[in-house]
Amino acid sequence: MTNSGPLEDRMLIRELYGLYGDASCRGDREAWIACFTEDGQWNSHIFQCSGAAERRAEWDKLWADWDEVAFWGEVGWIQVAGDRAIARSYAREIVKLSAGGLFKLFGRYDDELVRQDGRWLFAQRNYAPMILEAPE
């Protein structure tokens, strides 16, 4: 895939990815929630969430066993068409577990984004792990 659409929109979408990563690293659930539309979906190989309440509940469930998260993301490509966009990104995560040890993973996000009130937000994030390293 290649990048397409207005450069300004693609830059604003990249800023959204930065805010998402920052909120993840800080463990700031509400800043992370704010990166999605109200009815936005967050899906992975182990859960599917639709809407802010379900995303909050899944966040809380995951963070119940986590002390810290290091989240680094890289955008692969972005295609913008009007007020909608699709994108692919990659994420490297290292999770410090409350019970001790580290859980490390690398995966791909296939995303759908929308512009609402002049702001780009995730409408759907679909995560697929590529490499998982469980604690020893």
mmCIF file with all atom_site columns, C-alpha atoms in Angstrom:
data_model
loop_
_atom_site.group_PDB
_atom_site.id
_atom_site.type_symbol
_atom_site.label_atom_id
_atom_site.label_alt_id
_atom_site.label_comp_id
_atom_site.label_asym_id
_atom_site.label_entity_id
_atom_site.label_seq_id
_atom_site.pdbx_PDB_ins_code
_atom_site.Cartn_x
_atom_site.Cartn_y
_atom_site.Cartn_z
_atom_site.occupancy
_atom_site.B_iso_or_equiv
_atom_site.pdbx_formal_charge
_atom_site.auth_seq_id
_atom_site.auth_comp_id
_atom_site.auth_asym_id
_atom_site.auth_atom_id
_atom_site.pdbx_PDB_model_num
ATOM 1   C CA . MET A 1 1   ? 0.000   0.000   0.000  1.00 0.00 ? 1   MET A CA 1
ATOM 2   C CA . THR A 1 2   ? 1.009   3.593   -0.436 1.00 0.00 ? 2   THR A CA 1
ATOM 3   C CA . ASN A 1 3   ? 0.147   6.856   1.270  1.00 0.00 ? 3   ASN A CA 1
ATOM 4   C CA . SER A 1 4   ? -2.572  8.936   -0.331 1.00 0.00 ? 4   SER A CA 1
ATOM 5   C CA . GLY A 1 5   ? -4.714  11.935  0.481  1.00 0.00 ? 5   GLY A CA 1
ATOM 6   C CA . PRO A 1 6   ? -3.882  15.387  1.807  1.00 0.00 ? 6   PRO A CA 1
ATOM 7   C CA . LEU A 1 7   ? -0.566  15.613  3.643  1.00 0.00 ? 7   LEU A CA 1
ATOM 8   C CA . GLU A 1 8   ? -2.135  17.757  6.386  1.00 0.00 ? 8   GLU A CA 1
ATOM 9   C CA . ASP A 1 9   ? -4.665  15.023  7.184  1.00 0.00 ? 9   ASP A CA 1
ATOM 10  C CA . ARG A 1 10  ? -1.973  12.343  7.189  1.00 0.00 ? 10  ARG A CA 1
ATOM 11  C CA . MET A 1 11  ? 0.090   14.440  9.611  1.00 0.00 ? 11  MET A CA 1
ATOM 12  C CA . LEU A 1 12  ? -2.904  14.914  11.911 1.00 0.00 ? 12  LEU A CA 1
ATOM 13  C CA . ILE A 1 13  ? -3.523  11.168  11.838 1.00 0.00 ? 13  ILE A CA 1
ATOM 14  C CA . ARG A 1 14  ? 0.140   10.549  12.732 1.00 0.00 ? 14  ARG A CA 1
ATOM 15  C CA . GLU A 1 15  ? -0.351  12.892  15.692 1.00 0.00 ? 15  GLU A CA 1
ATOM 16  C CA . LEU A 1 16  ? -3.279  10.717  16.804 1.00 0.00 ? 16  LEU A CA 1
ATOM 17  C CA . TYR A 1 17  ? -0.987  7.682   16.751 1.00 0.00 ? 17  TYR A CA 1
ATOM 18  C CA . GLY A 1 18  ? 1.443   9.627   18.935 1.00 0.00 ? 18  GLY A CA 1
ATOM 19  C CA . LEU A 1 19  ? -1.279  10.508  21.443 1.00 0.00 ? 19  LEU A CA 1
ATOM 20  C CA . TYR A 1 20  ? -2.389  6.865   21.544 1.00 0.00 ? 20  TYR A CA 1
ATOM 21  C CA . GLY A 1 21  ? 1.151   5.678   22.283 1.00 0.00 ? 21  GLY A CA 1
ATOM 22  C CA . ASP A 1 22  ? 1.701   8.374   24.885 1.00 0.00 ? 22  ASP A CA 1
ATOM 23  C CA . ALA A 1 23  ? -1.522  7.501   26.716 1.00 0.00 ? 23  ALA A CA 1
ATOM 24  C CA . SER A 1 24  ? -0.605  3.799   26.601 1.00 0.00 ? 24  SER A CA 1
ATOM 25  C CA . CYS A 1 25  ? 2.853   4.402   28.084 1.00 0.00 ? 25  CYS A CA 1
ATOM 26  C CA . ARG A 1 26  ? 1.458   6.636   30.833 1.00 0.00 ? 26  ARG A CA 1
ATOM 27  C CA . GLY A 1 27  ? -1.370  4.237   31.637 1.00 0.00 ? 27  GLY A CA 1
ATOM 28  C CA . ASP A 1 28  ? -3.841  7.082   31.067 1.00 0.00 ? 28  ASP A CA 1
ATOM 29  C CA . ARG A 1 29  ? -7.092  5.293   30.265 1.00 0.00 ? 29  ARG A CA 1
ATOM 30  C CA . GLU A 1 30  ? -9.143  8.437   29.599 1.00 0.00 ? 30  GLU A CA 1
ATOM 31  C CA . ALA A 1 31  ? -6.558  9.971   27.242 1.00 0.00 ? 31  ALA A CA 1
ATOM 32  C CA . TRP A 1 32  ? -6.426  6.619   25.457 1.00 0.00 ? 32  TRP A CA 1
ATOM 33  C CA . ILE A 1 33  ? -10.257 6.425   25.265 1.00 0.00 ? 33  ILE A CA 1
ATOM 34  C CA . ALA A 1 34  ? -10.265 9.942   23.770 1.00 0.00 ? 34  ALA A CA 1
ATOM 35  C CA . CYS A 1 35  ? -8.378  8.611   20.722 1.00 0.00 ? 35  CYS A CA 1
ATOM 36  C CA . PHE A 1 36  ? -11.511 6.708   19.613 1.00 0.00 ? 36  PHE A CA 1
ATOM 37  C CA . THR A 1 37  ? -14.968 7.654   18.445 1.00 0.00 ? 37  THR A CA 1
ATOM 38  C CA . GLU A 1 38  ? -17.606 7.061   21.118 1.00 0.00 ? 38  GLU A CA 1
ATOM 39  C CA . ASP A 1 39  ? -18.729 3.837   19.412 1.00 0.00 ? 39  ASP A CA 1
ATOM 40  C CA . GLY A 1 40  ? -15.232 2.923   18.218 1.00 0.00 ? 40  GLY A CA 1
ATOM 41  C CA . GLN A 1 41  ? -14.083 -0.686  18.156 1.00 0.00 ? 41  GLN A CA 1
ATOM 42  C CA . TRP A 1 42  ? -10.882 -2.169  19.598 1.00 0.00 ? 42  TRP A CA 1
ATOM 43  C CA . ASN A 1 43  ? -10.384 -5.751  18.489 1.00 0.00 ? 43  ASN A CA 1
ATOM 44  C CA . SER A 1 44  ? -7.625  -8.306  18.948 1.00 0.00 ? 44  SER A CA 1
ATOM 45  C CA . HIS A 1 45  ? -7.042  -12.046 18.876 1.00 0.00 ? 45  HIS A CA 1
ATOM 46  C CA . ILE A 1 46  ? -8.359  -12.319 22.476 1.00 0.00 ? 46  ILE A CA 1
ATOM 47  C CA . PHE A 1 47  ? -11.185 -9.739  22.676 1.00 0.00 ? 47  PHE A CA 1
ATOM 48  C CA . GLN A 1 48  ? -13.566 -7.533  20.729 1.00 0.00 ? 48  GLN A CA 1
ATOM 49  C CA . CYS A 1 49  ? -14.792 -4.260  22.218 1.00 0.00 ? 49  CYS A CA 1
ATOM 50  C CA . SER A 1 50  ? -17.337 -1.851  20.816 1.00 0.00 ? 50  SER A CA 1
ATOM 51  C CA . GLY A 1 51  ? -18.020 1.482   22.473 1.00 0.00 ? 51  GLY A CA 1
ATOM 52  C CA . ALA A 1 52  ? -16.274 3.441   25.195 1.00 0.00 ? 52  ALA A CA 1
ATOM 53  C CA . ALA A 1 53  ? -17.715 1.406   28.092 1.00 0.00 ? 53  ALA A CA 1
ATOM 54  C CA . GLU A 1 54  ? -16.460 -1.899  26.682 1.00 0.00 ? 54  GLU A CA 1
ATOM 55  C CA . ARG A 1 55  ? -13.030 -0.404  25.888 1.00 0.00 ? 55  ARG A CA 1
ATOM 56  C CA . ARG A 1 56  ? -12.753 0.949   29.462 1.00 0.00 ? 56  ARG A CA 1
ATOM 57  C CA . ALA A 1 57  ? -13.702 -2.447  30.899 1.00 0.00 ? 57  ALA A CA 1
ATOM 58  C CA . GLU A 1 58  ? -11.137 -4.276  28.740 1.00 0.00 ? 58  GLU A CA 1
ATOM 59  C CA . TRP A 1 59  ? -8.445  -1.694  29.607 1.00 0.00 ? 59  TRP A CA 1
ATOM 60  C CA . ASP A 1 60  ? -9.172  -2.176  33.321 1.00 0.00 ? 60  ASP A CA 1
ATOM 61  C CA . LYS A 1 61  ? -9.089  -5.955  32.951 1.00 0.00 ? 61  LYS A CA 1
ATOM 62  C CA . LEU A 1 62  ? -5.692  -5.853  31.211 1.00 0.00 ? 62  LEU A CA 1
ATOM 63  C CA . TRP A 1 63  ? -4.175  -3.245  33.537 1.00 0.00 ? 63  TRP A CA 1
ATOM 64  C CA . ALA A 1 64  ? -5.250  -5.254  36.608 1.00 0.00 ? 64  ALA A CA 1
ATOM 65  C CA . ASP A 1 65  ? -2.210  -7.479  35.935 1.00 0.00 ? 65  ASP A CA 1
ATOM 66  C CA . TRP A 1 66  ? 0.149   -4.802  34.620 1.00 0.00 ? 66  TRP A CA 1
ATOM 67  C CA . ASP A 1 67  ? 2.455   -2.376  36.401 1.00 0.00 ? 67  ASP A CA 1
ATOM 68  C CA . GLU A 1 68  ? 3.894   -0.537  33.390 1.00 0.00 ? 68  GLU A CA 1
ATOM 69  C CA . VAL A 1 69  ? 3.715   -0.559  29.611 1.00 0.00 ? 69  VAL A CA 1
ATOM 70  C CA . ALA A 1 70  ? 6.249   0.528   27.044 1.00 0.00 ? 70  ALA A CA 1
ATOM 71  C CA . PHE A 1 71  ? 4.435   1.099   23.743 1.00 0.00 ? 71  PHE A CA 1
ATOM 72  C CA . TRP A 1 72  ? 6.186   2.089   20.551 1.00 0.00 ? 72  TRP A CA 1
ATOM 73  C CA . GLY A 1 73  ? 4.262   2.412   17.304 1.00 0.00 ? 73  GLY A CA 1
ATOM 74  C CA . GLU A 1 74  ? 5.212   3.036   13.718 1.00 0.00 ? 74  GLU A CA 1
ATOM 75  C CA . VAL A 1 75  ? 2.794   3.967   10.951 1.00 0.00 ? 75  VAL A CA 1
ATOM 76  C CA . GLY A 1 76  ? 3.204   1.920   7.798  1.00 0.00 ? 76  GLY A CA 1
ATOM 77  C CA . TRP A 1 77  ? 0.825   3.831   5.522  1.00 0.00 ? 77  TRP A CA 1
ATOM 78  C CA . ILE A 1 78  ? -2.237  6.084   5.579  1.00 0.00 ? 78  ILE A CA 1
ATOM 79  C CA . GLN A 1 79  ? -4.886  6.547   2.898  1.00 0.00 ? 79  GLN A CA 1
ATOM 80  C CA . VAL A 1 80  ? -7.279  9.477   3.329  1.00 0.00 ? 80  VAL A CA 1
ATOM 81  C CA . ALA A 1 81  ? -10.510 9.937   1.382  1.00 0.00 ? 81  ALA A CA 1
ATOM 82  C CA . GLY A 1 82  ? -12.519 12.915  2.622  1.00 0.00 ? 82  GLY A CA 1
ATOM 83  C CA . ASP A 1 83  ? -13.463 12.424  6.283  1.00 0.00 ? 83  ASP A CA 1
ATOM 84  C CA . ARG A 1 84  ? -12.463 8.749   6.346  1.00 0.00 ? 84  ARG A CA 1
ATOM 85  C CA . ALA A 1 85  ? -9.104  7.032   6.308  1.00 0.00 ? 85  ALA A CA 1
ATOM 86  C CA . ILE A 1 86  ? -7.558  3.596   6.563  1.00 0.00 ? 86  ILE A CA 1
ATOM 87  C CA . ALA A 1 87  ? -4.090  2.922   7.873  1.00 0.00 ? 87  ALA A CA 1
ATOM 88  C CA . ARG A 1 88  ? -1.708  0.200   8.940  1.00 0.00 ? 88  ARG A CA 1
ATOM 89  C CA . SER A 1 89  ? 0.674   0.509   11.846 1.00 0.00 ? 89  SER A CA 1
ATOM 90  C CA . TYR A 1 90  ? 2.970   -1.718  13.856 1.00 0.00 ? 90  TYR A CA 1
ATOM 91  C CA . ALA A 1 91  ? 3.439   -1.776  17.615 1.00 0.00 ? 91  ALA A CA 1
ATOM 92  C CA . ARG A 1 92  ? 6.160   -3.072  19.910 1.00 0.00 ? 92  ARG A CA 1
ATOM 93  C CA . GLU A 1 93  ? 4.959   -3.497  23.471 1.00 0.00 ? 93  GLU A CA 1
ATOM 94  C CA . ILE A 1 94  ? 6.750   -4.532  26.630 1.00 0.00 ? 94  ILE A CA 1
ATOM 95  C CA . VAL A 1 95  ? 4.529   -5.064  29.641 1.00 0.00 ? 95  VAL A CA 1
ATOM 96  C CA . LYS A 1 96  ? 5.870   -5.243  33.194 1.00 0.00 ? 96  LYS A CA 1
ATOM 97  C CA . LEU A 1 97  ? 3.569   -7.712  34.912 1.00 0.00 ? 97  LEU A CA 1
ATOM 98  C CA . SER A 1 98  ? 2.370   -7.186  38.477 1.00 0.00 ? 98  SER A CA 1
ATOM 99  C CA . ALA A 1 99  ? 3.261   -10.807 39.288 1.00 0.00 ? 99  ALA A CA 1
ATOM 100 C CA . GLY A 1 100 ? 6.799   -10.246 37.991 1.00 0.00 ? 100 GLY A CA 1
ATOM 101 C CA . GLY A 1 101 ? 8.385   -10.705 34.611 1.00 0.00 ? 101 GLY A CA 1
ATOM 102 C CA . LEU A 1 102 ? 7.907   -9.079  31.239 1.00 0.00 ? 102 LEU A CA 1
ATOM 103 C CA . PHE A 1 103 ? 5.492   -9.890  28.454 1.00 0.00 ? 103 PHE A CA 1
ATOM 104 C CA . LYS A 1 104 ? 6.738   -8.730  25.058 1.00 0.00 ? 104 LYS A CA 1
ATOM 105 C CA . LEU A 1 105 ? 4.862   -8.561  21.815 1.00 0.00 ? 105 LEU A CA 1
ATOM 106 C CA . PHE A 1 106 ? 4.996   -7.124  18.335 1.00 0.00 ? 106 PHE A CA 1
ATOM 107 C CA . GLY A 1 107 ? 1.933   -6.812  16.152 1.00 0.00 ? 107 GLY A CA 1
ATOM 108 C CA . ARG A 1 108 ? 0.047   -5.086  13.389 1.00 0.00 ? 108 ARG A CA 1
ATOM 109 C CA . TYR A 1 109 ? -2.945  -2.760  13.564 1.00 0.00 ? 109 TYR A CA 1
ATOM 110 C CA . ASP A 1 110 ? -5.305  -2.359  10.608 1.00 0.00 ? 110 ASP A CA 1
ATOM 111 C CA . ASP A 1 111 ? -7.231  0.801   11.342 1.00 0.00 ? 111 ASP A CA 1
ATOM 112 C CA . GLU A 1 112 ? -10.255 2.759   10.190 1.00 0.00 ? 112 GLU A CA 1
ATOM 113 C CA . LEU A 1 113 ? -10.347 6.429   11.119 1.00 0.00 ? 113 LEU A CA 1
ATOM 114 C CA . VAL A 1 114 ? -12.887 9.222   10.812 1.00 0.00 ? 114 VAL A CA 1
ATOM 115 C CA . ARG A 1 115 ? -12.775 12.965  11.162 1.00 0.00 ? 115 ARG A CA 1
ATOM 116 C CA . GLN A 1 116 ? -15.305 14.203  13.714 1.00 0.00 ? 116 GLN A CA 1
ATOM 117 C CA . ASP A 1 117 ? -15.616 17.887  14.550 1.00 0.00 ? 117 ASP A CA 1
ATOM 118 C CA . GLY A 1 118 ? -12.311 18.540  12.790 1.00 0.00 ? 118 GLY A CA 1
ATOM 119 C CA . ARG A 1 119 ? -10.444 15.868  14.753 1.00 0.00 ? 119 ARG A CA 1
ATOM 120 C CA . TRP A 1 120 ? -9.213  12.480  13.499 1.00 0.00 ? 120 TRP A CA 1
ATOM 121 C CA . LEU A 1 121 ? -10.219 9.521   15.687 1.00 0.00 ? 121 LEU A CA 1
ATOM 122 C CA . PHE A 1 122 ? -10.021 5.755   15.520 1.00 0.00 ? 122 PHE A CA 1
ATOM 123 C CA . ALA A 1 123 ? -13.333 4.208   14.458 1.00 0.00 ? 123 ALA A CA 1
ATOM 124 C CA . GLN A 1 124 ? -11.892 0.703   14.516 1.00 0.00 ? 124 GLN A CA 1
ATOM 125 C CA . ARG A 1 125 ? -8.529  -0.803  15.486 1.00 0.00 ? 125 ARG A CA 1
ATOM 126 C CA . ASN A 1 126 ? -7.912  -4.429  14.591 1.00 0.00 ? 126 ASN A CA 1
ATOM 127 C CA . TYR A 1 127 ? -4.796  -5.900  16.195 1.00 0.00 ? 127 TYR A CA 1
ATOM 128 C CA . ALA A 1 128 ? -3.050  -9.081  15.078 1.00 0.00 ? 128 ALA A CA 1
ATOM 129 C CA . PRO A 1 129 ? 0.018   -10.308 16.970 1.00 0.00 ? 129 PRO A CA 1
ATOM 130 C CA . MET A 1 130 ? 3.047   -11.253 14.916 1.00 0.00 ? 130 MET A CA 1
ATOM 131 C CA . ILE A 1 131 ? 5.524   -12.199 17.668 1.00 0.00 ? 131 ILE A CA 1
ATOM 132 C CA . LEU A 1 132 ? 4.698   -13.023 21.294 1.00 0.00 ? 132 LEU A CA 1
ATOM 133 C CA . GLU A 1 133 ? 7.237   -13.593 24.056 1.00 0.00 ? 133 GLU A CA 1
ATOM 134 C CA . ALA A 1 134 ? 5.704   -14.742 27.321 1.00 0.00 ? 134 ALA A CA 1
ATOM 135 C CA . PRO A 1 135 ? 7.514   -14.313 30.646 1.00 0.00 ? 135 PRO A CA 1
ATOM 136 C CA . GLU A 1 136 ? 9.768   -17.161 31.729 1.00 0.00 ? 136 GLU A CA 1
#
